[in-house]
Amino acid sequence: MTRDELDKFAEARINGAPLSDAALKKLLAIESEAELEKLYYTARKVRDHFFGNRVFLNCFIYFSTYCRNQCTFCYYNCKNKIKRYRLTRDDIEDICKVLKGAGFHMVDLTMGEDPYFYEEPERFVELVKLVKDELGLPIMISPGVMRNEILLKARANGANFFALYQETYDPELYAKLRVGQSFEGRIEARRFAKEKGYCVEDGLLTGIGNDIDSTVLSLRGMEAHKSDMVRVMTFIPQEGTPFEGQQQNSNLSELKIIAVLRLLFPDRLIPASLDLEGIDGMELRLNAGANIVTSILPPDSELEGVANYDRKLEERDRDIKSVIQRLKTMGMEPASQADFEKFLGA
Ligand code: SAM
Ligand code: MD0
Ligand code: SF4
C-alpha cells in the first residue's frame, strides 16, 4: 500500500468501518519489516487522531503476592514455593506519600487471590478507601474474581477501573492456563463491573498456545464486551511453574497485536507495559499504537511486577521520571489529568 492508501485505511478505522476476520488474519500474518512498519504507522495515525502525542501513566502496586489459584503461566500460583509479601496499611500509607504529586493519572492496586482478603473482603475495600483518601486519584483494582457485592463496595469507596484479563477466548486453551477457574465467571465479573459504572480492562496472553485463528477469536471476544482498556502481553516463562521450560518468545506477536488492537479499538486505552521489556520495550509498544504506560513502580520501590522481565537484573528502570524523559525524546508527553478524567467519564 502507498502512504495515501494507508492514510485512507486509517481514516476508515477512525470512522468505525468494519474489519473482517480475513483482514485481521492477514494483518496478524505480516512478517516483513516494511509491511510491519506500515501496520505500526497506521496504528499510530489512528491513535494520534484520538489522543495526539499524549500518554497516560499508570502506577503499579502489587500489594499482596499470595494467591489461592494455580494459573500455569504465573510465578505467583499457589504451588510455587516462592517468597511472598502482603503490604500493611502503614506500608501503603508510606507509598502514597511518595506518590503524591509524582504525575500518575491512576494507581493500580493488584493482588493474587489472597485468602486474607478473600475471607474478609472489607480489608480490601479499606485499602481502596485509604489510597483514595490519600491521593484522590482514579484507582484501578486488579484483585481477581471477587463477589459482586465487594465490587460494589470498592466502587463506592473510590475504585474506578476493574482489570481482569481473560487471557484467551478459546475455552480449551483457557482451561490449560487458568486451571480450575470458570471461563464464564470471569466474563461475567467484567460485565457486572461495567454495568455498575466501572471502566473495565480485558487482556490476552500471546506466545502460549495461541495461533492466528485463536488470536482472532480472542480479539472478537474482547470486542463483544466493550472494554475500555484492552491489552496483550507476551508470556514470559517463570521459574518453578509448569511452563518454566517454554522458550522465551520474541515481542513480534505482541507488537502486531497491539497495532491490530488499535485498529479494532481506535479510541480505547491500550497499554505499553514496562513489565515485559522495560523502557526500551515501552518505546516499541507506543510506536505500535499503545497510549498508556503501565507497571510504572513507585520511586525506589522493591515491589514486584507480574511477569517481571527484570527479576534478575541489578538495575530497575521502572520509575515515572525515566518514563517521562523517554517520552520527551519520542516527541510525546504525559496527558493532563483532566483528559484522563474525561476518558473515565465518557
Ligand atoms: N490475580 C489477579 C488476576 O489474576 O486477575 C491479578 C493479577 S493479574 C494483573 C496478572 C496478569 O498478568 C495475568 O492476568 C496475565 O495476563 C499476566 N501475567 C501473569 N503471568 C505472566 C507471565 N508469566 N507472562 C506474561 N504475563 C503474565
Ligand atoms: C502491567 N504488571 O501492566 C502490570 C499488570 C495488572 N492490572 C497489570 C499485569 O504490566
Ligand atoms: Fe493468582 Fe492472578 Fe497469578 Fe492466577 S494470574 S496465579 S489468579 S496472581
mmCIF file of N, CA and C in Angstrom, residues 116-229:
data_model
loop_
_atom_site.group_PDB
_atom_site.id
_atom_site.type_symbol
_atom_site.label_atom_id
_atom_site.label_comp_id
_atom_site.label_asym_id
_atom_site.label_seq_id
_atom_site.Cartn_x
_atom_site.Cartn_y
_atom_site.Cartn_z
ATOM 1 N N TYR A 116 -6.380 -13.981 52.684
ATOM 2 C CA TYR A 116 -6.505 -12.958 53.734
ATOM 3 C C TYR A 116 -7.547 -11.901 53.338
ATOM 4 N N PHE A 117 -7.550 -11.525 52.079
ATOM 5 C CA PHE A 117 -8.512 -10.524 51.617
ATOM 6 C C PHE A 117 -9.816 -11.177 51.143
ATOM 7 N N TYR A 118 -9.738 -12.396 50.631
ATOM 8 C CA TYR A 118 -10.955 -13.050 50.134
ATOM 9 C C TYR A 118 -11.858 -13.481 51.283
ATOM 10 N N GLU A 119 -11.239 -13.843 52.443
ATOM 11 C CA GLU A 119 -12.068 -14.259 53.580
ATOM 12 C C GLU A 119 -12.717 -13.053 54.247
ATOM 13 N N GLU A 120 -12.012 -11.933 54.243
ATOM 14 C CA GLU A 120 -12.616 -10.712 54.797
ATOM 15 C C GLU A 120 -12.413 -9.562 53.813
ATOM 16 N N PRO A 121 -13.244 -9.513 52.805
ATOM 17 C CA PRO A 121 -13.033 -8.554 51.710
ATOM 18 C C PRO A 121 -13.125 -7.093 52.147
ATOM 19 N N GLU A 122 -13.710 -6.855 53.334
ATOM 20 C CA GLU A 122 -13.736 -5.475 53.845
ATOM 21 C C GLU A 122 -12.318 -4.916 53.952
ATOM 22 N N ARG A 123 -11.378 -5.822 54.234
ATOM 23 C CA ARG A 123 -9.970 -5.400 54.347
ATOM 24 C C ARG A 123 -9.487 -4.796 53.031
ATOM 25 N N PHE A 124 -9.946 -5.406 51.944
ATOM 26 C CA PHE A 124 -9.569 -4.904 50.617
ATOM 27 C C PHE A 124 -10.235 -3.544 50.354
ATOM 28 N N VAL A 125 -11.515 -3.471 50.693
ATOM 29 C CA VAL A 125 -12.251 -2.216 50.467
ATOM 30 C C VAL A 125 -11.583 -1.082 51.259
ATOM 31 N N GLU A 126 -11.128 -1.409 52.479
ATOM 32 C CA GLU A 126 -10.460 -0.373 53.290
ATOM 33 C C GLU A 126 -9.185 0.148 52.631
ATOM 34 N N LEU A 127 -8.462 -0.748 51.960
ATOM 35 C CA LEU A 127 -7.233 -0.294 51.280
ATOM 36 C C LEU A 127 -7.563 0.645 50.112
ATOM 37 N N VAL A 128 -8.635 0.301 49.408
ATOM 38 C CA VAL A 128 -9.060 1.162 48.300
ATOM 39 C C VAL A 128 -9.369 2.551 48.852
ATOM 40 N N LYS A 129 -10.118 2.567 49.957
ATOM 41 C CA LYS A 129 -10.524 3.850 50.544
ATOM 42 C C LYS A 129 -9.295 4.643 51.018
ATOM 43 N N LEU A 130 -8.348 3.903 51.618
ATOM 44 C CA LEU A 130 -7.132 4.559 52.104
ATOM 45 C C LEU A 130 -6.400 5.272 50.959
ATOM 46 N N VAL A 131 -6.193 4.562 49.861
ATOM 47 C CA VAL A 131 -5.445 5.152 48.738
ATOM 48 C C VAL A 131 -6.240 6.317 48.135
ATOM 49 N N LYS A 132 -7.569 6.160 48.075
ATOM 50 C CA LYS A 132 -8.388 7.257 47.547
ATOM 51 C C LYS A 132 -8.255 8.492 48.437
ATOM 52 N N ASP A 133 -8.371 8.274 49.759
ATOM 53 C CA ASP A 133 -8.288 9.418 50.692
ATOM 54 C C ASP A 133 -6.921 10.092 50.612
ATOM 55 N N GLU A 134 -5.868 9.275 50.486
ATOM 56 C CA GLU A 134 -4.508 9.831 50.479
ATOM 57 C C GLU A 134 -4.197 10.592 49.189
ATOM 58 N N LEU A 135 -4.631 10.041 48.052
ATOM 59 C CA LEU A 135 -4.162 10.587 46.768
ATOM 60 C C LEU A 135 -5.240 11.278 45.942
ATOM 61 N N GLY A 136 -6.485 10.881 46.159
ATOM 62 C CA GLY A 136 -7.583 11.476 45.372
ATOM 63 C C GLY A 136 -7.512 11.141 43.889
ATOM 64 N N LEU A 137 -6.691 10.157 43.512
ATOM 65 C CA LEU A 137 -6.551 9.808 42.088
ATOM 66 C C LEU A 137 -7.523 8.692 41.701
ATOM 67 N N PRO A 138 -7.807 8.559 40.405
ATOM 68 C CA PRO A 138 -8.558 7.383 39.951
ATOM 69 C C PRO A 138 -7.818 6.106 40.373
ATOM 70 N N ILE A 139 -8.588 5.090 40.725
ATOM 71 C CA ILE A 139 -7.988 3.825 41.167
ATOM 72 C C ILE A 139 -8.450 2.687 40.270
ATOM 73 N N MET A 140 -7.458 1.888 39.835
ATOM 74 C CA MET A 140 -7.757 0.632 39.147
ATOM 75 C C MET A 140 -7.617 -0.468 40.189
ATOM 76 N N ILE A 141 -8.520 -1.436 40.190
ATOM 77 C CA ILE A 141 -8.314 -2.607 41.042
ATOM 78 C C ILE A 141 -8.125 -3.835 40.160
ATOM 79 N N SER A 142 -7.151 -4.678 40.551
ATOM 80 C CA SER A 142 -6.896 -5.941 39.846
ATOM 81 C C SER A 142 -6.819 -7.033 40.906
ATOM 82 N N PRO A 143 -7.978 -7.369 41.509
ATOM 83 C CA PRO A 143 -7.960 -8.292 42.640
ATOM 84 C C PRO A 143 -8.316 -9.724 42.261
ATOM 85 N N GLY A 144 -8.570 -10.011 40.970
ATOM 86 C CA GLY A 144 -9.115 -11.313 40.585
ATOM 87 C C GLY A 144 -10.632 -11.269 40.620
ATOM 88 N N VAL A 145 -11.257 -12.449 40.641
ATOM 89 C CA VAL A 145 -12.727 -12.501 40.609
ATOM 90 C C VAL A 145 -13.266 -12.372 42.032
ATOM 91 N N MET A 146 -13.805 -11.233 42.352
ATOM 92 C CA MET A 146 -14.366 -11.018 43.694
ATOM 93 C C MET A 146 -15.894 -11.033 43.617
ATOM 94 N N ARG A 147 -16.532 -11.245 44.749
ATOM 95 C CA ARG A 147 -18.007 -11.252 44.754
ATOM 96 C C ARG A 147 -18.538 -9.888 44.294
ATOM 97 N N ASN A 148 -19.689 -9.926 43.616
ATOM 98 C CA ASN A 148 -20.278 -8.693 43.089
ATOM 99 C C ASN A 148 -20.449 -7.629 44.170
ATOM 100 N N GLU A 149 -20.892 -8.087 45.332
ATOM 101 C CA GLU A 149 -21.153 -7.156 46.431
ATOM 102 C C GLU A 149 -19.865 -6.394 46.827
ATOM 103 N N ILE A 150 -18.732 -7.080 46.731
ATOM 104 C CA ILE A 150 -17.466 -6.426 47.102
ATOM 105 C C ILE A 150 -17.046 -5.439 46.005
ATOM 106 N N LEU A 151 -17.309 -5.831 44.760
ATOM 107 C CA LEU A 151 -17.016 -4.896 43.668
ATOM 108 C C LEU A 151 -17.811 -3.601 43.869
ATOM 109 N N LEU A 152 -19.053 -3.752 44.292
ATOM 110 C CA LEU A 152 -19.897 -2.563 44.509
ATOM 111 C C LEU A 152 -19.326 -1.705 45.631
ATOM 112 N N LYS A 153 -18.903 -2.366 46.715
ATOM 113 C CA LYS A 153 -18.350 -1.599 47.846
ATOM 114 C C LYS A 153 -17.053 -0.888 47.440
ATOM 115 N N ALA A 154 -16.232 -1.586 46.681
ATOM 116 C CA ALA A 154 -14.965 -0.961 46.250
ATOM 117 C C ALA A 154 -15.274 0.254 45.371
ATOM 118 N N ARG A 155 -16.276 0.101 44.517
ATOM 119 C CA ARG A 155 -16.665 1.222 43.635
ATOM 120 C C ARG A 155 -17.130 2.414 44.483
ATOM 121 N N ALA A 156 -17.957 2.112 45.493
ATOM 122 C CA ALA A 156 -18.493 3.184 46.349
ATOM 123 C C ALA A 156 -17.372 3.863 47.139
ATOM 124 N N ASN A 157 -16.251 3.148 47.324
ATOM 125 C CA ASN A 157 -15.143 3.713 48.097
ATOM 126 C C ASN A 157 -14.011 4.233 47.227
ATOM 127 N N GLY A 158 -14.277 4.389 45.940
ATOM 128 C CA GLY A 158 -13.291 5.112 45.141
ATOM 129 C C GLY A 158 -12.663 4.373 43.979
ATOM 130 N N ALA A 159 -12.995 3.062 43.779
ATOM 131 C CA ALA A 159 -12.401 2.351 42.640
ATOM 132 C C ALA A 159 -13.123 2.755 41.352
ATOM 133 N N ASN A 160 -12.340 2.998 40.290
ATOM 134 C CA ASN A 160 -12.917 3.444 39.013
ATOM 135 C C ASN A 160 -12.803 2.402 37.913
ATOM 136 N N PHE A 161 -11.705 1.634 37.944
ATOM 137 C CA PHE A 161 -11.377 0.731 36.838
ATOM 138 C C PHE A 161 -11.247 -0.675 37.397
ATOM 139 N N PHE A 162 -11.776 -1.657 36.702
ATOM 140 C CA PHE A 162 -11.649 -3.059 37.119
ATOM 141 C C PHE A 162 -10.871 -3.808 36.041
ATOM 142 N N ALA A 163 -9.689 -4.320 36.400
ATOM 143 C CA ALA A 163 -8.871 -5.054 35.426
ATOM 144 C C ALA A 163 -8.981 -6.545 35.698
ATOM 145 N N LEU A 164 -9.327 -7.288 34.673
ATOM 146 C CA LEU A 164 -9.461 -8.747 34.802
ATOM 147 C C LEU A 164 -9.276 -9.324 33.408
ATOM 148 N N TYR A 165 -8.175 -10.031 33.216
ATOM 149 C CA TYR A 165 -7.837 -10.458 31.853
ATOM 150 C C TYR A 165 -8.327 -11.870 31.577
ATOM 151 N N GLN A 166 -8.975 -12.022 30.422
ATOM 152 C CA GLN A 166 -9.478 -13.340 30.045
ATOM 153 C C GLN A 166 -8.304 -14.224 29.600
ATOM 154 N N GLU A 167 -7.248 -13.643 29.147
ATOM 155 C CA GLU A 167 -6.036 -14.306 28.593
ATOM 156 C C GLU A 167 -6.295 -14.877 27.200
ATOM 157 N N THR A 168 -7.446 -15.569 27.018
ATOM 158 C CA THR A 168 -7.841 -16.123 25.720
ATOM 159 C C THR A 168 -9.349 -16.335 25.728
ATOM 160 N N TYR A 169 -9.971 -16.230 24.549
ATOM 161 C CA TYR A 169 -11.399 -16.552 24.445
ATOM 162 C C TYR A 169 -11.606 -17.951 23.863
ATOM 163 N N ASP A 170 -10.533 -18.739 23.816
ATOM 164 C CA ASP A 170 -10.648 -20.140 23.421
ATOM 165 C C ASP A 170 -10.786 -20.950 24.725
ATOM 166 N N PRO A 171 -11.983 -21.509 24.993
ATOM 167 C CA PRO A 171 -12.212 -22.158 26.289
ATOM 168 C C PRO A 171 -11.229 -23.298 26.580
ATOM 169 N N GLU A 172 -10.814 -24.008 25.522
ATOM 170 C CA GLU A 172 -9.886 -25.128 25.756
ATOM 171 C C GLU A 172 -8.523 -24.639 26.221
ATOM 172 N N LEU A 173 -8.058 -23.586 25.578
ATOM 173 C CA LEU A 173 -6.758 -23.022 25.982
ATOM 174 C C LEU A 173 -6.885 -22.393 27.375
ATOM 175 N N TYR A 174 -8.016 -21.732 27.606
ATOM 176 C CA TYR A 174 -8.260 -21.109 28.918
ATOM 177 C C TYR A 174 -8.105 -22.147 30.039
ATOM 178 N N ALA A 175 -8.693 -23.339 29.802
ATOM 179 C CA ALA A 175 -8.665 -24.377 30.842
ATOM 180 C C ALA A 175 -7.233 -24.819 31.144
ATOM 181 N N LYS A 176 -6.343 -24.668 30.166
ATOM 182 C CA LYS A 176 -4.939 -25.046 30.406
ATOM 183 C C LYS A 176 -4.168 -23.928 31.100
ATOM 184 N N LEU A 177 -4.669 -22.714 30.989
ATOM 185 C CA LEU A 177 -3.968 -21.562 31.572
ATOM 186 C C LEU A 177 -4.500 -21.238 32.966
ATOM 187 N N ARG A 178 -5.796 -21.029 33.043
ATOM 188 C CA ARG A 178 -6.426 -20.685 34.333
ATOM 189 C C ARG A 178 -7.085 -21.950 34.887
ATOM 190 N N VAL A 179 -6.241 -22.867 35.318
ATOM 191 C CA VAL A 179 -6.692 -24.197 35.720
ATOM 192 C C VAL A 179 -7.732 -24.098 36.852
ATOM 193 N N GLY A 180 -8.884 -24.745 36.632
ATOM 194 C CA GLY A 180 -9.904 -24.816 37.678
ATOM 195 C C GLY A 180 -10.724 -23.541 37.853
ATOM 196 N N GLN A 181 -10.549 -22.547 36.973
ATOM 197 C CA GLN A 181 -11.322 -21.300 37.123
ATOM 198 C C GLN A 181 -12.383 -21.193 36.030
ATOM 199 N N SER A 182 -13.526 -20.621 36.393
ATOM 200 C CA SER A 182 -14.641 -20.542 35.447
ATOM 201 C C SER A 182 -14.368 -19.527 34.336
ATOM 202 N N PHE A 183 -14.528 -19.991 33.103
ATOM 203 C CA PHE A 183 -14.367 -19.141 31.911
ATOM 204 C C PHE A 183 -15.473 -18.084 31.891
ATOM 205 N N GLU A 184 -16.722 -18.566 32.067
ATOM 206 C CA GLU A 184 -17.878 -17.661 32.030
ATOM 207 C C GLU A 184 -17.863 -16.709 33.222
ATOM 208 N N GLY A 185 -17.441 -17.228 34.366
ATOM 209 C CA GLY A 185 -17.436 -16.417 35.603
ATOM 210 C C GLY A 185 -16.550 -15.190 35.442
ATOM 211 N N ARG A 186 -15.469 -15.352 34.719
ATOM 212 C CA ARG A 186 -14.541 -14.241 34.511
ATOM 213 C C ARG A 186 -15.169 -13.190 33.590
ATOM 214 N N ILE A 187 -15.840 -13.666 32.554
ATOM 215 C CA ILE A 187 -16.519 -12.730 31.642
ATOM 216 C C ILE A 187 -17.623 -11.997 32.395
ATOM 217 N N GLU A 188 -18.353 -12.757 33.210
ATOM 218 C CA GLU A 188 -19.498 -12.204 33.932
ATOM 219 C C GLU A 188 -19.049 -11.122 34.931
ATOM 220 N N ALA A 189 -17.899 -11.349 35.565
ATOM 221 C CA ALA A 189 -17.404 -10.360 36.545
ATOM 222 C C ALA A 189 -17.139 -9.018 35.867
ATOM 223 N N ARG A 190 -16.556 -9.076 34.667
ATOM 224 C CA ARG A 190 -16.299 -7.819 33.937
ATOM 225 C C ARG A 190 -17.607 -7.173 33.499
ATOM 226 N N ARG A 191 -18.545 -8.024 33.045
ATOM 227 C CA ARG A 191 -19.828 -7.497 32.585
ATOM 228 C C ARG A 191 -20.548 -6.770 33.727
ATOM 229 N N PHE A 192 -20.544 -7.403 34.912
ATOM 230 C CA PHE A 192 -21.213 -6.807 36.074
ATOM 231 C C PHE A 192 -20.553 -5.468 36.433
ATOM 232 N N ALA A 193 -19.221 -5.491 36.455
ATOM 233 C CA ALA A 193 -18.498 -4.260 36.833
ATOM 234 C C ALA A 193 -18.849 -3.125 35.871
ATOM 235 N N LYS A 194 -18.875 -3.448 34.594
ATOM 236 C CA LYS A 194 -19.164 -2.421 33.580
ATOM 237 C C LYS A 194 -20.585 -1.867 33.788
ATOM 238 N N GLU A 195 -21.517 -2.775 34.043
ATOM 239 C CA GLU A 195 -22.913 -2.358 34.238
ATOM 240 C C GLU A 195 -23.040 -1.435 35.452
ATOM 241 N N LYS A 196 -22.167 -1.651 36.447
ATOM 242 C CA LYS A 196 -22.270 -0.861 37.675
ATOM 243 C C LYS A 196 -21.377 0.383 37.661
ATOM 244 N N GLY A 197 -20.897 0.744 36.504
ATOM 245 C CA GLY A 197 -20.224 2.038 36.411
ATOM 246 C C GLY A 197 -18.708 2.004 36.419
ATOM 247 N N TYR A 198 -18.119 0.821 36.479
ATOM 248 C CA TYR A 198 -16.659 0.743 36.343
ATOM 249 C C TYR A 198 -16.272 0.894 34.874
ATOM 250 N N CYS A 199 -15.070 1.410 34.624
ATOM 251 C CA CYS A 199 -14.392 1.141 33.361
ATOM 252 C C CYS A 199 -13.732 -0.225 33.535
ATOM 253 N N VAL A 200 -13.630 -1.002 32.459
ATOM 254 C CA VAL A 200 -13.037 -2.334 32.614
ATOM 255 C C VAL A 200 -11.880 -2.548 31.640
ATOM 256 N N GLU A 201 -10.955 -3.377 32.099
ATOM 257 C CA GLU A 201 -9.830 -3.757 31.237
ATOM 258 C C GLU A 201 -9.847 -5.262 31.002
ATOM 259 N N ASP A 202 -9.667 -5.656 29.747
ATOM 260 C CA ASP A 202 -9.563 -7.070 29.375
ATOM 261 C C ASP A 202 -8.178 -7.270 28.755
ATOM 262 N N GLY A 203 -7.729 -8.521 28.670
ATOM 263 C CA GLY A 203 -6.403 -8.722 28.101
ATOM 264 C C GLY A 203 -6.147 -10.130 27.616
ATOM 265 N N LEU A 204 -5.160 -10.239 26.728
ATOM 266 C CA LEU A 204 -4.756 -11.517 26.139
ATOM 267 C C LEU A 204 -3.301 -11.800 26.439
ATOM 268 N N LEU A 205 -2.990 -13.084 26.548
ATOM 269 C CA LEU A 205 -1.590 -13.511 26.587
ATOM 270 C C LEU A 205 -1.231 -14.011 25.200
ATOM 271 N N THR A 206 -0.025 -13.717 24.762
ATOM 272 C CA THR A 206 0.412 -14.284 23.491
ATOM 273 C C THR A 206 1.728 -15.034 23.701
ATOM 274 N N GLY A 207 1.967 -16.022 22.811
ATOM 275 C CA GLY A 207 3.198 -16.802 22.947
ATOM 276 C C GLY A 207 2.997 -18.010 23.826
ATOM 277 N N ILE A 208 1.742 -18.360 24.092
ATOM 278 C CA ILE A 208 1.471 -19.520 24.936
ATOM 279 C C ILE A 208 0.203 -20.219 24.419
ATOM 280 N N GLY A 209 0.400 -21.028 23.379
ATOM 281 C CA GLY A 209 -0.713 -21.848 22.881
ATOM 282 C C GLY A 209 -1.634 -21.141 21.894
ATOM 283 N N ASN A 210 -1.387 -19.863 21.590
ATOM 284 C CA ASN A 210 -2.289 -19.184 20.644
ATOM 285 C C ASN A 210 -1.679 -19.173 19.242
ATOM 286 N N ASP A 211 -2.555 -19.355 18.240
ATOM 287 C CA ASP A 211 -2.116 -19.158 16.862
ATOM 288 C C ASP A 211 -2.971 -18.028 16.272
ATOM 289 N N ILE A 212 -2.842 -17.795 14.977
ATOM 290 C CA ILE A 212 -3.568 -16.651 14.392
ATOM 291 C C ILE A 212 -5.083 -16.830 14.551
ATOM 292 N N ASP A 213 -5.574 -18.053 14.312
ATOM 293 C CA ASP A 213 -7.030 -18.270 14.422
ATOM 294 C C ASP A 213 -7.525 -18.003 15.844
ATOM 295 N N SER A 214 -6.807 -18.517 16.840
ATOM 296 C CA SER A 214 -7.307 -18.322 18.211
ATOM 297 C C SER A 214 -7.125 -16.867 18.635
ATOM 298 N N THR A 215 -6.134 -16.180 18.061
ATOM 299 C CA THR A 215 -5.977 -14.755 18.378
ATOM 300 C C THR A 215 -7.172 -13.966 17.837
ATOM 301 N N VAL A 216 -7.602 -14.316 16.614
ATOM 302 C CA VAL A 216 -8.777 -13.616 16.054
ATOM 303 C C VAL A 216 -10.011 -13.895 16.915
ATOM 304 N N LEU A 217 -10.171 -15.150 17.341
ATOM 305 C CA LEU A 217 -11.293 -15.495 18.231
ATOM 306 C C LEU A 217 -11.252 -14.615 19.490
ATOM 307 N N SER A 218 -10.055 -14.449 20.047
ATOM 308 C CA SER A 218 -9.912 -13.660 21.270
ATOM 309 C C SER A 218 -10.177 -12.173 21.021
ATOM 310 N N LEU A 219 -9.711 -11.683 19.876
ATOM 311 C CA LEU A 219 -9.975 -10.266 19.558
ATOM 312 C C LEU A 219 -11.479 -10.027 19.444
ATOM 313 N N ARG A 220 -12.176 -10.963 18.814
ATOM 314 C CA ARG A 220 -13.637 -10.828 18.684
ATOM 315 C C ARG A 220 -14.299 -10.938 20.056
ATOM 316 N N GLY A 221 -13.764 -11.796 20.901
ATOM 317 C CA GLY A 221 -14.310 -11.929 22.266
ATOM 318 C C GLY A 221 -14.187 -10.614 23.005
ATOM 319 N N MET A 222 -13.025 -9.997 22.898
ATOM 320 C CA MET A 222 -12.818 -8.716 23.598
ATOM 321 C C MET A 222 -13.745 -7.649 23.015
ATOM 322 N N GLU A 223 -13.914 -7.689 21.697
ATOM 323 C CA GLU A 223 -14.743 -6.698 21.025
ATOM 324 C C GLU A 223 -16.190 -6.762 21.531
ATOM 325 N N ALA A 224 -16.647 -7.997 21.775
ATOM 326 C CA ALA A 224 -18.051 -8.183 22.170
ATOM 327 C C ALA A 224 -18.332 -7.572 23.540
ATOM 328 N N HIS A 225 -17.292 -7.389 24.346
ATOM 329 C CA HIS A 225 -17.549 -6.978 25.728
ATOM 330 C C HIS A 225 -17.282 -5.513 26.031
ATOM 331 N N LYS A 226 -17.004 -4.747 24.997
ATOM 332 C CA LYS A 226 -16.922 -3.289 25.146
ATOM 333 C C LYS A 226 -16.007 -2.823 26.273
ATOM 334 N N SER A 227 -14.816 -3.372 26.317
ATOM 335 C CA SER A 227 -13.878 -2.954 27.353
ATOM 336 C C SER A 227 -13.328 -1.562 27.056
ATOM 337 N N ASP A 228 -12.945 -0.873 28.120
ATOM 338 C CA ASP A 228 -12.422 0.485 27.982
ATOM 339 C C ASP A 228 -10.913 0.463 27.748
ATOM 340 N N MET A 229 -10.305 -0.643 28.175
ATOM 341 C CA MET A 229 -8.850 -0.779 28.016
ATOM 342 C C MET A 229 -8.624 -2.227 27.592
#
